[in-house]
């Protein structure tokens, strides 16, 4: 893959059943798959001699011999007089590795069609199980053949570079049975459990089907044993080995993951007993505010140390909404050079989910005590979207730490990521700057939404990007790999639902992430509709685990209709009704919540927070 291939001239011209003006020796192509576009615009794959020929405008099998015996047909084709699309010139055999054939075809045949349209050639790509001497054939003018050969060479070399990167990643950790990123899906894999979840997921299996078109549709594998069974099939094994997966190690590891998987299945099974409800996030109220994250050497601290309450209020700009999206942009547009966005790992750069508490109370009681009329009395849990992600089973967040402390009858949740550092997406930040202008390097915008989830009211605080002319929240996403709704997975759908975005701008970047090539506007309702089943299951899981946590840590925990819940994994004594200190919430290997006393030194509530009365 790392060496440019060469092309060879075919001994004879080529015949394609999809274009009656193309001619060749049929012996070499009896078992090769031909690609064409019908008048409906869909790519079709079939074998020579198929009954489908007549349906797409090609010659019927009984016409085949006659066509080849017609001594004038070759000349007619070259003059462009035969019916169909005329392709002049000669045929060339390209020595492209079989593992790169799928890359040339692309998802849904898009890459193949684009190459043919751009260079004015006809490309014929064998099916994966073709004969050993099968090859990619290109037919066209000399100059067009040379140009498309260079383009295909670039595609193959790009695959070689990616494969080399996979080997380099595994070289840094030779015992790892999976690459850091799946080359087929461009998805990050950060653990063994995440590897099995990805390999058995619908998106990955759909991409596998695109690569191995002759296999039956792989079924979704909900556990490691199911993934191991899929990888045991030779075609899937070979494909995943080429992607950098150590298949034998994964199959062996699957047997050792049965116990954690059983615990995870138990949570999933219990959640599935709850009512399926697409509207499980019931909005009651929403507040907006800006945050001044300018650092202060005297105040800067890790997020697990309590900040001063008065300083939080001073940095909170109530009712200040994010900037309006600037719609008039000519594409392509070069991205501006913008200052690097600060890493939000310390306070005050990161206001944490405590900011929701500030938004909720800043406009309320100003006295030393908060009475029964305070907005806080309506809230069971104050948290960020990170807790909702973790409760939904997102593996990026179930590995993190959460700390809970009661403030009156409200649980305040603080999230601490186990990642040492994370870099803000520079290209994404530049796209936001292009649409919204500069709001200052340290200024950010948030909304706090009061949702009823099951029988509990939860204040969820989210950072937001922009707003429309009418004041609705707008999310901005950017990608150099995906287009439109393909940028948005089930986690994105949950994010949009939590932060109250009405629409999302899906911005297409070039491969260098320096140019904005275009933008698609999608409504949140369309995104949620696409991920409806996942969103409903996320809701079942969140409702179940939220009820467990509140039932254990809040006095008089309630259960909603038909939601018969048991406690979390106990820290020793279950169903505590009074929480004095700070509690640590983590998630076990089955993604079940585990609650235990936090270590000394963890502070959740801000310093100087008014006392609660009532």
Coordinates of C-alpha atoms in Angstrom, one line a residue:
X1 CA 0.0 0.0 0.0
X2 CA 2.9 2.3 0.6
X3 CA 4.4 1.8 -2.9
X4 CA 2.7 3.6 -5.9
X5 CA 1.2 0.9 -8.2
X6 CA 1.7 0.8 -11.9
X7 CA -0.8 0.2 -14.7
X8 CA -0.6 -2.2 -17.6
X9 CA -2.2 -2.1 -21.0
X10 CA -4.8 -4.8 -21.5
X11 CA -4.2 -7.3 -24.2
X12 CA -7.6 -6.5 -25.7
X13 CA -10.3 -3.9 -25.3
X14 CA -12.9 -4.4 -22.6
X15 CA -16.6 -5.0 -22.7
X16 CA -18.9 -3.8 -19.9
X17 CA -22.5 -5.0 -19.8
X18 CA -23.5 -1.6 -18.4
X19 CA -22.3 0.4 -21.4
X20 CA -23.1 -1.1 -24.8
X21 CA -20.5 1.1 -26.5
X22 CA -17.6 -0.3 -24.5
X23 CA -15.9 -3.3 -26.0
X24 CA -13.5 -6.0 -24.7
X25 CA -12.7 -9.7 -24.4
X26 CA -15.4 -11.2 -22.2
X27 CA -13.3 -14.2 -21.0
X28 CA -11.4 -12.1 -18.4
X29 CA -14.5 -10.6 -16.9
X30 CA -17.0 -13.4 -16.6
X31 CA -16.8 -13.4 -12.8
X32 CA -15.9 -9.8 -12.2
X33 CA -18.4 -7.3 -10.9
X34 CA -19.3 -4.4 -13.0
X35 CA -20.5 -1.0 -11.6
X36 CA -23.0 1.3 -13.3
X37 CA -25.5 3.9 -12.5
X38 CA -29.1 3.2 -13.5
X39 CA -31.4 6.0 -14.5
X40 CA -32.5 6.2 -10.9
X41 CA -29.0 7.2 -9.9
X42 CA -28.3 4.2 -7.8
X43 CA -25.1 2.1 -8.1
X44 CA -25.8 -1.5 -9.2
X45 CA -23.6 -4.6 -8.8
X46 CA -24.3 -7.7 -10.8
X47 CA -22.5 -10.5 -12.7
X48 CA -22.1 -10.7 -16.4
X49 CA -25.0 -12.7 -17.8
X50 CA -27.5 -11.5 -15.1
X51 CA -31.1 -11.0 -15.9
X52 CA -30.7 -7.5 -14.6
X53 CA -28.9 -6.3 -17.7
X54 CA -32.1 -5.5 -19.6
X55 CA -33.3 -3.4 -16.6
X56 CA -30.4 -1.0 -16.7
X57 CA -30.0 -0.5 -20.5
X58 CA -27.2 -3.0 -21.2
X59 CA -27.4 -5.9 -23.7
X60 CA -29.3 -9.0 -22.9
X61 CA -27.2 -12.3 -22.5
X62 CA -28.5 -13.6 -25.8
X63 CA -27.2 -10.5 -27.5
X64 CA -23.8 -10.9 -26.1
X65 CA -22.3 -13.2 -28.7
X66 CA -23.9 -11.3 -31.5
X67 CA -22.4 -8.1 -30.3
X68 CA -18.9 -9.5 -30.2
X69 CA -19.2 -11.1 -33.6
X70 CA -20.2 -7.8 -35.2
X71 CA -17.0 -6.6 -36.8
X72 CA -18.4 -3.0 -37.1
X73 CA -19.3 -2.7 -33.4
X74 CA -15.8 -1.7 -32.3
X75 CA -15.6 1.1 -34.9
X76 CA -19.1 2.3 -34.0
X77 CA -18.2 2.5 -30.4
X78 CA -15.1 4.5 -31.1
X79 CA -17.1 6.9 -33.2
X80 CA -19.6 7.3 -30.3
X81 CA -22.5 6.0 -32.5
X82 CA -23.5 3.1 -30.2
X83 CA -26.3 3.8 -27.8
X84 CA -25.4 4.7 -24.2
X85 CA -22.4 6.7 -22.9
X86 CA -19.5 6.7 -25.3
X87 CA -16.1 6.0 -23.8
X88 CA -13.3 6.4 -26.3
X89 CA -9.7 5.4 -26.0
X90 CA -8.2 2.3 -24.6
X91 CA -8.3 0.0 -21.6
X92 CA -5.6 -0.1 -18.9
X93 CA -5.2 -2.6 -16.1
X94 CA -4.3 -1.0 -12.7
X95 CA -2.4 -3.2 -10.2
X96 CA -4.3 -1.9 -7.2
X97 CA -4.2 -4.0 -4.0
X98 CA -7.4 -5.9 -3.4
X99 CA -7.7 -4.4 0.1
X100 CA -8.0 -0.9 -1.6
X101 CA -10.8 -1.8 -4.0
X102 CA -13.4 -0.8 -1.4
X103 CA -11.7 2.6 -1.0
X104 CA -12.0 3.2 -4.7
X105 CA -15.7 2.4 -4.7
X106 CA -16.4 4.4 -1.6
X107 CA -19.6 4.4 0.5
X108 CA -22.6 3.8 -1.7
X109 CA -20.3 4.0 -4.8
X110 CA -19.8 7.7 -4.3
X111 CA -16.0 7.7 -4.8
X112 CA -16.2 5.6 -7.9
X113 CA -18.9 7.8 -9.5
X114 CA -16.9 10.9 -8.6
X115 CA -13.8 9.6 -10.3
X116 CA -15.6 8.6 -13.4
X117 CA -17.4 12.0 -13.6
X118 CA -14.3 14.0 -12.9
X119 CA -11.9 12.3 -15.4
X120 CA -14.4 11.1 -18.0
X121 CA -13.4 7.4 -17.8
X122 CA -15.1 4.1 -17.0
X123 CA -13.8 2.2 -14.0
X124 CA -14.4 -1.4 -13.3
X125 CA -13.6 -2.7 -9.8
X126 CA -13.7 -6.4 -9.1
X127 CA -15.8 -7.7 -6.2
X128 CA -13.9 -8.8 -3.1
X129 CA -14.0 -12.5 -3.8
X130 CA -12.9 -12.2 -7.5
X131 CA -10.1 -14.3 -9.0
X132 CA -6.5 -13.8 -7.9
X133 CA -5.6 -12.2 -11.3
X134 CA -8.5 -9.8 -11.2
X135 CA -7.7 -6.1 -11.4
X136 CA -9.1 -2.6 -11.6
X137 CA -9.7 -1.7 -15.2
X138 CA -9.9 1.9 -16.5
X139 CA -11.1 2.8 -20.0
X140 CA -10.7 6.2 -21.6
X141 CA -8.4 8.6 -23.3
X142 CA -4.6 8.5 -22.6
X143 CA -4.5 11.8 -20.7
X144 CA -7.6 10.9 -18.7
X145 CA -6.2 7.5 -17.8
X146 CA -3.0 9.1 -16.6
X147 CA -4.9 11.6 -14.5
X148 CA -7.2 9.1 -12.8
X149 CA -4.3 6.8 -12.2
X150 CA -2.6 9.5 -10.2
X151 CA -5.8 10.1 -8.3
X152 CA -6.3 6.4 -7.4
X153 CA -2.6 6.2 -6.5
X154 CA -3.1 9.0 -4.0
X155 CA -6.1 7.1 -2.5
X156 CA -4.1 4.0 -2.1
X157 CA -1.1 5.8 -0.7
X158 CA -3.4 7.5 1.8
X159 CA -4.6 4.1 3.0
X160 CA -0.9 3.0 3.3
X161 CA -0.1 6.0 5.5
X162 CA -3.1 5.2 7.7
X163 CA -2.1 1.6 8.0
X164 CA 1.4 2.7 8.9
X165 CA -0.1 5.0 11.6
X166 CA -2.0 2.0 13.0
X167 CA 1.2 0.0 13.3
X168 CA 2.9 2.9 14.9
X169 CA 0.1 3.3 17.4
X170 CA 0.2 -0.4 18.2
X171 CA 4.0 -0.3 18.3
X172 CA 3.8 2.2 21.3
X173 CA 1.6 -0.4 23.0
X174 CA 2.4 -3.8 21.5
X175 CA -0.1 -5.6 23.8
X176 CA -3.0 -3.5 22.7
X177 CA -5.5 -5.6 20.6
X178 CA -7.0 -2.5 18.9
X179 CA -5.9 0.7 17.2
X180 CA -6.4 4.1 18.8
X181 CA -8.8 4.9 15.9
X182 CA -10.9 2.7 13.6
X183 CA -9.7 3.6 10.0
X184 CA -13.0 2.4 8.6
X185 CA -15.2 4.7 10.7
X186 CA -12.8 7.4 11.9
X187 CA -13.8 6.7 15.4
X188 CA -11.6 6.9 18.5
X189 CA -11.3 3.7 20.6
X190 CA -10.1 4.4 24.1
X191 CA -10.4 1.0 25.8
X192 CA -11.2 -2.7 25.4
X193 CA -14.9 -2.2 26.3
X194 CA -15.1 0.7 23.8
X195 CA -13.5 -1.5 21.2
X196 CA -16.1 -4.2 21.5
X197 CA -18.9 -1.7 21.7
X198 CA -17.6 -0.1 18.4
X199 CA -17.1 -3.3 16.6
X200 CA -20.6 -4.5 17.4
X201 CA -22.2 -1.1 16.7
X202 CA -24.6 -0.4 13.9
X203 CA -22.4 2.3 12.3
X204 CA -19.3 0.1 12.1
X205 CA -21.2 -2.9 10.8
X206 CA -22.8 -0.8 8.1
X207 CA -19.4 0.3 7.0
X208 CA -18.2 -3.3 7.0
X209 CA -21.1 -4.2 4.7
X210 CA -20.1 -1.4 2.4
X211 CA -16.6 -2.9 2.2
X212 CA -17.7 -6.5 1.9
X213 CA -20.7 -6.2 -0.3
X214 CA -21.1 -9.9 -1.0
X215 CA -21.6 -11.0 2.7
X216 CA -24.9 -11.1 4.5
X217 CA -25.7 -8.0 6.5
X218 CA -23.8 -8.4 9.8
X219 CA -26.2 -8.2 12.8
X220 CA -25.7 -5.8 15.7
X221 CA -23.6 -7.6 18.4
X222 CA -24.7 -6.4 21.9
X223 CA -21.9 -8.1 23.8
X224 CA -18.2 -9.2 23.4
X225 CA -19.3 -12.8 22.7
X226 CA -21.4 -11.6 19.7
X227 CA -18.5 -9.5 18.4
X228 CA -16.1 -12.5 18.8
X229 CA -18.5 -14.6 16.7
X230 CA -18.6 -12.0 14.0
X231 CA -14.8 -11.8 13.9
X232 CA -14.5 -15.5 13.6
X233 CA -15.8 -15.3 10.0
X234 CA -12.9 -15.2 7.6
X235 CA -13.9 -12.2 5.5
X236 CA -14.5 -10.1 8.6
X237 CA -11.3 -11.4 10.3
X238 CA -9.2 -10.4 7.3
X239 CA -10.8 -7.0 7.0
X240 CA -10.2 -6.2 10.7
X241 CA -6.6 -7.4 10.7
X242 CA -6.0 -5.0 7.8
X243 CA -7.5 -2.2 10.0
X244 CA -5.1 -2.9 12.8
X245 CA -7.2 -5.1 15.1
X246 CA -5.5 -8.1 16.7
X247 CA -8.5 -10.4 16.1
X248 CA -7.2 -13.5 18.0
X249 CA -6.5 -11.4 21.0
X250 CA -9.9 -9.8 20.9
X251 CA -11.6 -13.2 20.6
X252 CA -9.6 -14.4 23.6
X253 CA -10.4 -11.3 25.6
X254 CA -14.1 -11.6 24.9
X255 CA -14.4 -14.7 27.1
X256 CA -12.9 -12.8 30.0
X257 CA -15.4 -10.0 29.7
X258 CA -18.5 -12.1 30.2
X259 CA -18.9 -11.3 33.9
X260 CA -18.8 -7.4 33.4
X261 CA -21.0 -7.8 30.3
X262 CA -23.5 -9.7 32.4
X263 CA -23.7 -6.9 34.8
X264 CA -24.1 -4.4 32.0
X265 CA -26.8 -6.5 30.4
X266 CA -28.6 -6.5 33.8
X267 CA -28.7 -2.7 33.8
X268 CA -29.9 -2.7 30.2
X269 CA -32.5 -5.3 30.9
X270 CA -33.8 -3.4 34.0
X271 CA -33.9 -0.1 32.0
X272 CA -35.8 -1.8 29.2
X273 CA -38.6 -2.5 31.6
X274 CA -39.4 1.2 31.9
X275 CA -41.8 2.8 29.6
X276 CA -40.5 3.8 26.2
X277 CA -40.8 7.6 26.1
X278 CA -39.3 9.8 23.4
X279 CA -40.2 12.9 25.4
X280 CA -38.3 11.9 28.6
X281 CA -36.6 15.3 28.8
X282 CA -39.5 17.5 29.8
X283 CA -38.4 21.1 29.8
X284 CA -39.9 23.4 32.5
X285 CA -37.6 26.4 32.6
X286 CA -34.4 27.7 31.1
X287 CA -31.9 30.4 32.0
X288 CA -29.0 31.9 30.0
X289 CA -25.8 33.6 31.1
X290 CA -22.3 34.4 30.1
X291 CA -19.2 33.4 32.0
X292 CA -16.1 35.5 32.5
X293 CA -13.3 32.9 32.6
X294 CA -10.3 35.3 32.8
X295 CA -7.7 33.7 35.0
X296 CA -6.7 35.2 38.3
X297 CA -3.5 33.8 39.9
X298 CA -4.9 34.3 43.4
X299 CA -8.1 32.4 42.6
X300 CA -7.1 29.8 40.1
X301 CA -7.6 26.3 41.5
X302 CA -8.3 22.7 40.5
X303 CA -12.0 22.0 40.0
X304 CA -12.3 19.9 43.1
X305 CA -11.5 22.9 45.3
X306 CA -14.4 25.1 46.1
X307 CA -14.4 28.6 44.5
X308 CA -15.7 31.7 46.3
X309 CA -19.4 32.1 45.9
X310 CA -19.2 35.9 45.6
X311 CA -16.6 35.5 42.8
X312 CA -18.9 33.1 40.9
X313 CA -21.8 35.6 41.1
X314 CA -19.5 38.4 39.9
X315 CA -18.4 36.4 36.8
X316 CA -22.0 35.4 35.9
X317 CA -23.6 37.7 33.3
X318 CA -27.3 36.8 33.8
X319 CA -29.6 36.8 30.7
X320 CA -26.6 37.4 28.4
X321 CA -27.1 35.1 25.4
X322 CA -24.5 33.8 22.9
X323 CA -23.7 35.8 19.7
X324 CA -26.0 35.8 16.7
X325 CA -24.9 33.5 13.8
X326 CA -23.7 35.5 10.7
X327 CA -25.4 33.8 7.8
X328 CA -23.8 35.6 4.8
X329 CA -20.6 33.7 4.2
X330 CA -19.3 32.9 0.7
X331 CA -18.0 29.4 0.3
X332 CA -15.3 28.3 0.2
X333 CA -14.1 30.5 3.0
X334 CA -10.6 30.4 4.6
X335 CA -10.7 29.9 8.3
X336 CA -9.3 32.8 10.3
X337 CA -6.3 32.5 12.6
X338 CA -7.7 32.7 16.1
X339 CA -6.1 32.5 19.6
X340 CA -6.0 29.0 21.0
X341 CA -9.0 28.4 23.2
X342 CA -8.0 27.9 26.9
X343 CA -8.1 24.4 28.3
X344 CA -10.9 24.2 30.7
X345 CA -9.3 22.1 33.4
X346 CA -9.1 24.6 36.2
X347 CA -11.4 27.2 37.8
X348 CA -12.2 29.9 36.7
X349 CA -11.5 28.9 33.1
X350 CA -14.0 26.1 33.7
X351 CA -17.0 27.3 35.7
X352 CA -18.0 23.7 36.3
X353 CA -21.6 22.6 36.8
X354 CA -21.6 24.9 39.9
X355 CA -22.4 27.6 37.4
X356 CA -26.0 26.3 37.2
X357 CA -26.3 26.9 40.9
X358 CA -25.2 30.5 40.3
X359 CA -27.7 31.1 37.5
X360 CA -30.5 29.6 39.5
X361 CA -29.9 31.6 42.6
X362 CA -28.5 34.9 41.3
X363 CA -32.0 36.3 40.5
X364 CA -33.5 34.7 43.6
X365 CA -33.2 35.5 47.3
X366 CA -30.5 38.0 48.1
X367 CA -30.6 37.5 51.9
X368 CA -28.4 35.3 54.0
X369 CA -30.8 32.4 53.8
X370 CA -32.7 30.7 51.0
X371 CA -36.3 30.0 52.1
X372 CA -39.0 27.7 50.8
X373 CA -39.8 30.2 47.9
X374 CA -36.3 29.8 46.4
X375 CA -36.1 28.3 42.9
X376 CA -33.8 25.7 44.4
X377 CA -36.7 24.1 46.2
X378 CA -37.9 22.8 42.8
X379 CA -34.6 21.1 42.0
X380 CA -33.5 17.6 43.0
X381 CA -30.1 17.5 41.1
X382 CA -27.8 20.2 39.8
X383 CA -25.4 18.9 37.2
X384 CA -23.8 19.3 33.8
X385 CA -24.4 17.4 30.6
X386 CA -21.5 15.1 31.6
X387 CA -23.6 13.3 34.2
X388 CA -26.4 12.8 31.7
X389 CA -23.9 11.3 29.3
X390 CA -22.6 9.0 32.0
X391 CA -26.0 7.8 33.1
X392 CA -26.8 7.1 29.4
X393 CA -23.9 4.7 29.3
X394 CA -21.4 6.8 27.3
X395 CA -18.0 5.1 27.7
X396 CA -16.2 8.4 27.5
X397 CA -17.9 9.5 30.7
X398 CA -18.5 6.4 32.7
X399 CA -14.7 6.2 33.3
X400 CA -14.8 9.7 35.0
X401 CA -15.3 10.7 38.6
X402 CA -18.4 12.5 39.9
X403 CA -18.8 14.1 43.3
X404 CA -22.1 14.7 45.0
X405 CA -23.0 16.9 48.0
X406 CA -26.4 17.9 49.4
X407 CA -27.4 21.5 49.6
X408 CA -30.7 21.4 51.4
X409 CA -32.7 18.8 49.5
X410 CA -30.8 19.3 46.3
X411 CA -27.9 17.1 45.1
X412 CA -25.1 19.2 43.6
X413 CA -22.9 17.2 41.2
X414 CA -19.3 18.0 40.2
X415 CA -17.6 16.3 37.3
X416 CA -13.9 15.6 37.1
X417 CA -12.5 14.1 33.9
X418 CA -9.7 11.5 34.3
X419 CA -8.1 12.8 31.1
X420 CA -5.0 14.8 32.1
X421 CA -5.6 17.4 29.5
X422 CA -7.7 18.0 26.4
X423 CA -7.1 20.4 23.5
X424 CA -9.9 22.5 22.2
X425 CA -10.7 21.9 18.6
X426 CA -8.8 24.7 16.9
X427 CA -10.6 24.3 13.6
X428 CA -14.0 24.2 15.3
X429 CA -13.1 27.3 17.3
X430 CA -12.1 29.1 14.0
X431 CA -15.4 28.1 12.5
X432 CA -17.3 29.6 15.4
X433 CA -15.2 32.7 15.1
X434 CA -16.1 32.9 11.4
X435 CA -19.8 32.7 12.0
X436 CA -20.0 34.7 15.3
X437 CA -17.0 36.9 15.5
X438 CA -14.9 37.4 18.6
X439 CA -16.5 37.5 22.0
X440 CA -13.2 37.6 23.8
X441 CA -10.8 34.8 24.5
X442 CA -12.1 34.0 28.0
X443 CA -15.8 34.6 27.5
X444 CA -18.2 31.7 27.1
X445 CA -22.0 31.2 27.2
X446 CA -24.1 28.7 29.0
X447 CA -27.7 27.7 29.5
X448 CA -29.2 25.9 32.4
X449 CA -32.3 23.9 31.7
X450 CA -34.7 22.6 34.3
X451 CA -35.9 19.2 33.1
X452 CA -38.3 16.7 34.6
X453 CA -36.7 13.3 34.1
X454 CA -39.0 10.6 35.5
X455 CA -40.1 11.9 38.9
X456 CA -37.1 14.2 39.5
X457 CA -36.3 17.7 38.5
X458 CA -32.8 18.1 37.2
X459 CA -31.0 21.4 36.4
X460 CA -28.6 20.6 33.5
X461 CA -26.0 23.2 32.6
X462 CA -24.5 23.2 29.1
X463 CA -22.1 25.4 27.1
X464 CA -23.7 26.8 24.0
X465 CA -22.2 28.2 20.7
X466 CA -24.6 30.7 19.2
X467 CA -28.1 31.8 18.6
X468 CA -30.3 32.6 15.6
X469 CA -31.9 36.0 14.8
X470 CA -35.0 34.9 16.8
X471 CA -32.9 34.0 19.9
X472 CA -33.0 30.2 19.5
X473 CA -29.8 28.3 20.5
X474 CA -27.7 27.1 17.5
X475 CA -25.0 24.4 17.8
X476 CA -22.0 24.6 15.4
X477 CA -20.3 21.3 14.3
X478 CA -17.4 20.9 11.9
X479 CA -15.7 18.0 10.3
X480 CA -13.3 17.2 7.5
X481 CA -14.4 13.5 7.4
X482 CA -18.2 13.6 7.4
X483 CA -20.9 15.6 5.7
X484 CA -24.3 16.8 7.0
X485 CA -26.1 14.5 9.4
X486 CA -23.3 12.0 9.2
X487 CA -21.4 14.3 11.6
X488 CA -23.9 13.7 14.3
X489 CA -24.1 10.5 16.3
X490 CA -26.4 9.5 19.1
X491 CA -24.3 11.4 21.6
X492 CA -24.6 14.6 19.5
X493 CA -28.4 14.1 19.5
X494 CA -28.4 13.8 23.3
X495 CA -26.2 17.0 23.5
X496 CA -28.6 18.9 21.3
X497 CA -31.6 17.8 23.4
X498 CA -29.9 18.8 26.6
X499 CA -28.6 22.2 25.6
X500 CA -31.8 23.3 24.0
X501 CA -30.4 23.8 20.5
X502 CA -33.1 24.3 17.8
X503 CA -30.8 23.7 14.9
X504 CA -27.3 22.7 14.2
X505 CA -24.9 24.0 11.5
X506 CA -22.8 21.1 10.0
X507 CA -19.8 22.7 8.5
X508 CA -17.7 20.9 5.9
X509 CA -13.9 21.5 6.1
X510 CA -11.2 20.6 3.7
X511 CA -8.7 17.8 4.5
X512 CA -6.3 20.3 6.0
X513 CA -9.0 21.9 8.2
X514 CA -8.1 25.4 6.9
X515 CA -11.0 26.1 4.6
X516 CA -14.8 26.0 5.2
X517 CA -16.1 24.4 2.0
X518 CA -19.9 24.5 2.8
X519 CA -22.5 24.2 5.5
X520 CA -25.7 22.2 6.0
X521 CA -28.5 23.4 8.4
X522 CA -30.3 20.7 10.2
X523 CA -33.1 20.9 12.8
X524 CA -32.6 19.2 16.1
X525 CA -36.0 17.5 15.5
X526 CA -34.5 15.8 12.4
X527 CA -31.4 14.7 14.2
X528 CA -33.4 13.2 17.1
X529 CA -35.7 11.5 14.6
X530 CA -32.7 9.8 13.0
X531 CA -31.5 8.6 16.4
X532 CA -34.9 8.0 17.9
X533 CA -34.4 4.4 19.0
X534 CA -31.0 5.3 20.7
X535 CA -32.5 8.4 22.3
X536 CA -35.4 6.4 23.8
X537 CA -33.0 3.8 25.2
X538 CA -30.8 6.6 26.6
X539 CA -33.8 8.0 28.3
X540 CA -34.7 4.6 29.9
X541 CA -31.2 4.2 31.3
X542 CA -31.0 7.8 32.6
X543 CA -34.4 7.6 34.3
X544 CA -33.5 4.3 35.9
X545 CA -30.0 5.3 37.3
X546 CA -31.1 8.8 38.3
X547 CA -33.9 7.3 40.4
X548 CA -31.3 4.9 42.0
X549 CA -29.0 7.7 42.9
X550 CA -31.7 10.0 44.2
X551 CA -33.3 7.2 46.1
X552 CA -30.1 6.5 47.9
X553 CA -28.8 10.0 48.6
X554 CA -31.9 12.1 49.0
X555 CA -34.4 11.8 51.8
X556 CA -37.8 10.6 50.6
X557 CA -36.6 9.5 47.2
X558 CA -39.5 9.0 44.8
X559 CA -40.3 6.6 42.0
X560 CA -42.5 7.6 39.1
X561 CA -45.2 5.4 37.5
X562 CA -44.1 1.9 36.9
X563 CA -40.5 2.7 37.7
X564 CA -39.7 0.1 40.4
X565 CA -36.1 0.7 41.1
X566 CA -33.6 -0.8 43.5
X567 CA -30.6 0.9 45.1
X568 CA -27.2 1.5 43.5
X569 CA -24.3 -0.7 44.2
X570 CA -24.0 0.0 48.0
X571 CA -21.0 1.6 49.6
X572 CA -21.6 -0.6 52.6
X573 CA -24.9 0.7 53.9
X574 CA -27.6 1.1 51.3
X575 CA -30.3 3.8 51.1
X576 CA -28.7 6.4 53.3
X577 CA -31.3 9.2 54.0
X578 CA -28.9 11.9 55.2
X579 CA -25.8 12.9 53.4
X580 CA -23.4 15.1 55.4
X581 CA -20.2 15.1 53.5
X582 CA -19.2 14.5 49.8
X583 CA -19.9 11.3 48.0
X584 CA -18.0 9.8 45.1
X585 CA -20.0 8.5 42.2
X586 CA -18.2 6.2 39.7
X587 CA -19.4 3.5 37.3
X588 CA -18.4 -0.1 37.5
X589 CA -17.3 -2.4 34.7
X590 CA -20.9 -3.1 33.9
X591 CA -21.6 0.7 33.8
X592 CA -23.6 0.4 37.0
X593 CA -23.3 3.4 39.5
X594 CA -21.2 2.9 42.6
X595 CA -21.5 5.4 45.4
X596 CA -19.0 5.6 48.3
X597 CA -17.6 8.4 50.6
X598 CA -15.3 10.7 48.8
X599 CA -11.7 11.2 49.9
X600 CA -10.8 14.1 52.1
X601 CA -10.2 17.4 50.4
X602 CA -12.9 17.1 47.7
X603 CA -15.1 20.3 47.8
X604 CA -18.3 20.6 45.8
X605 CA -20.3 23.5 47.2
X606 CA -18.8 27.0 46.7
X607 CA -17.3 28.8 49.7
X608 CA -19.7 31.2 51.3
X609 CA -22.8 29.8 49.7
X610 CA -25.9 31.1 51.6
X611 CA -27.4 28.7 54.1
X612 CA -30.6 26.9 53.4
X613 CA -33.7 27.4 55.5
X614 CA -36.9 25.5 55.2

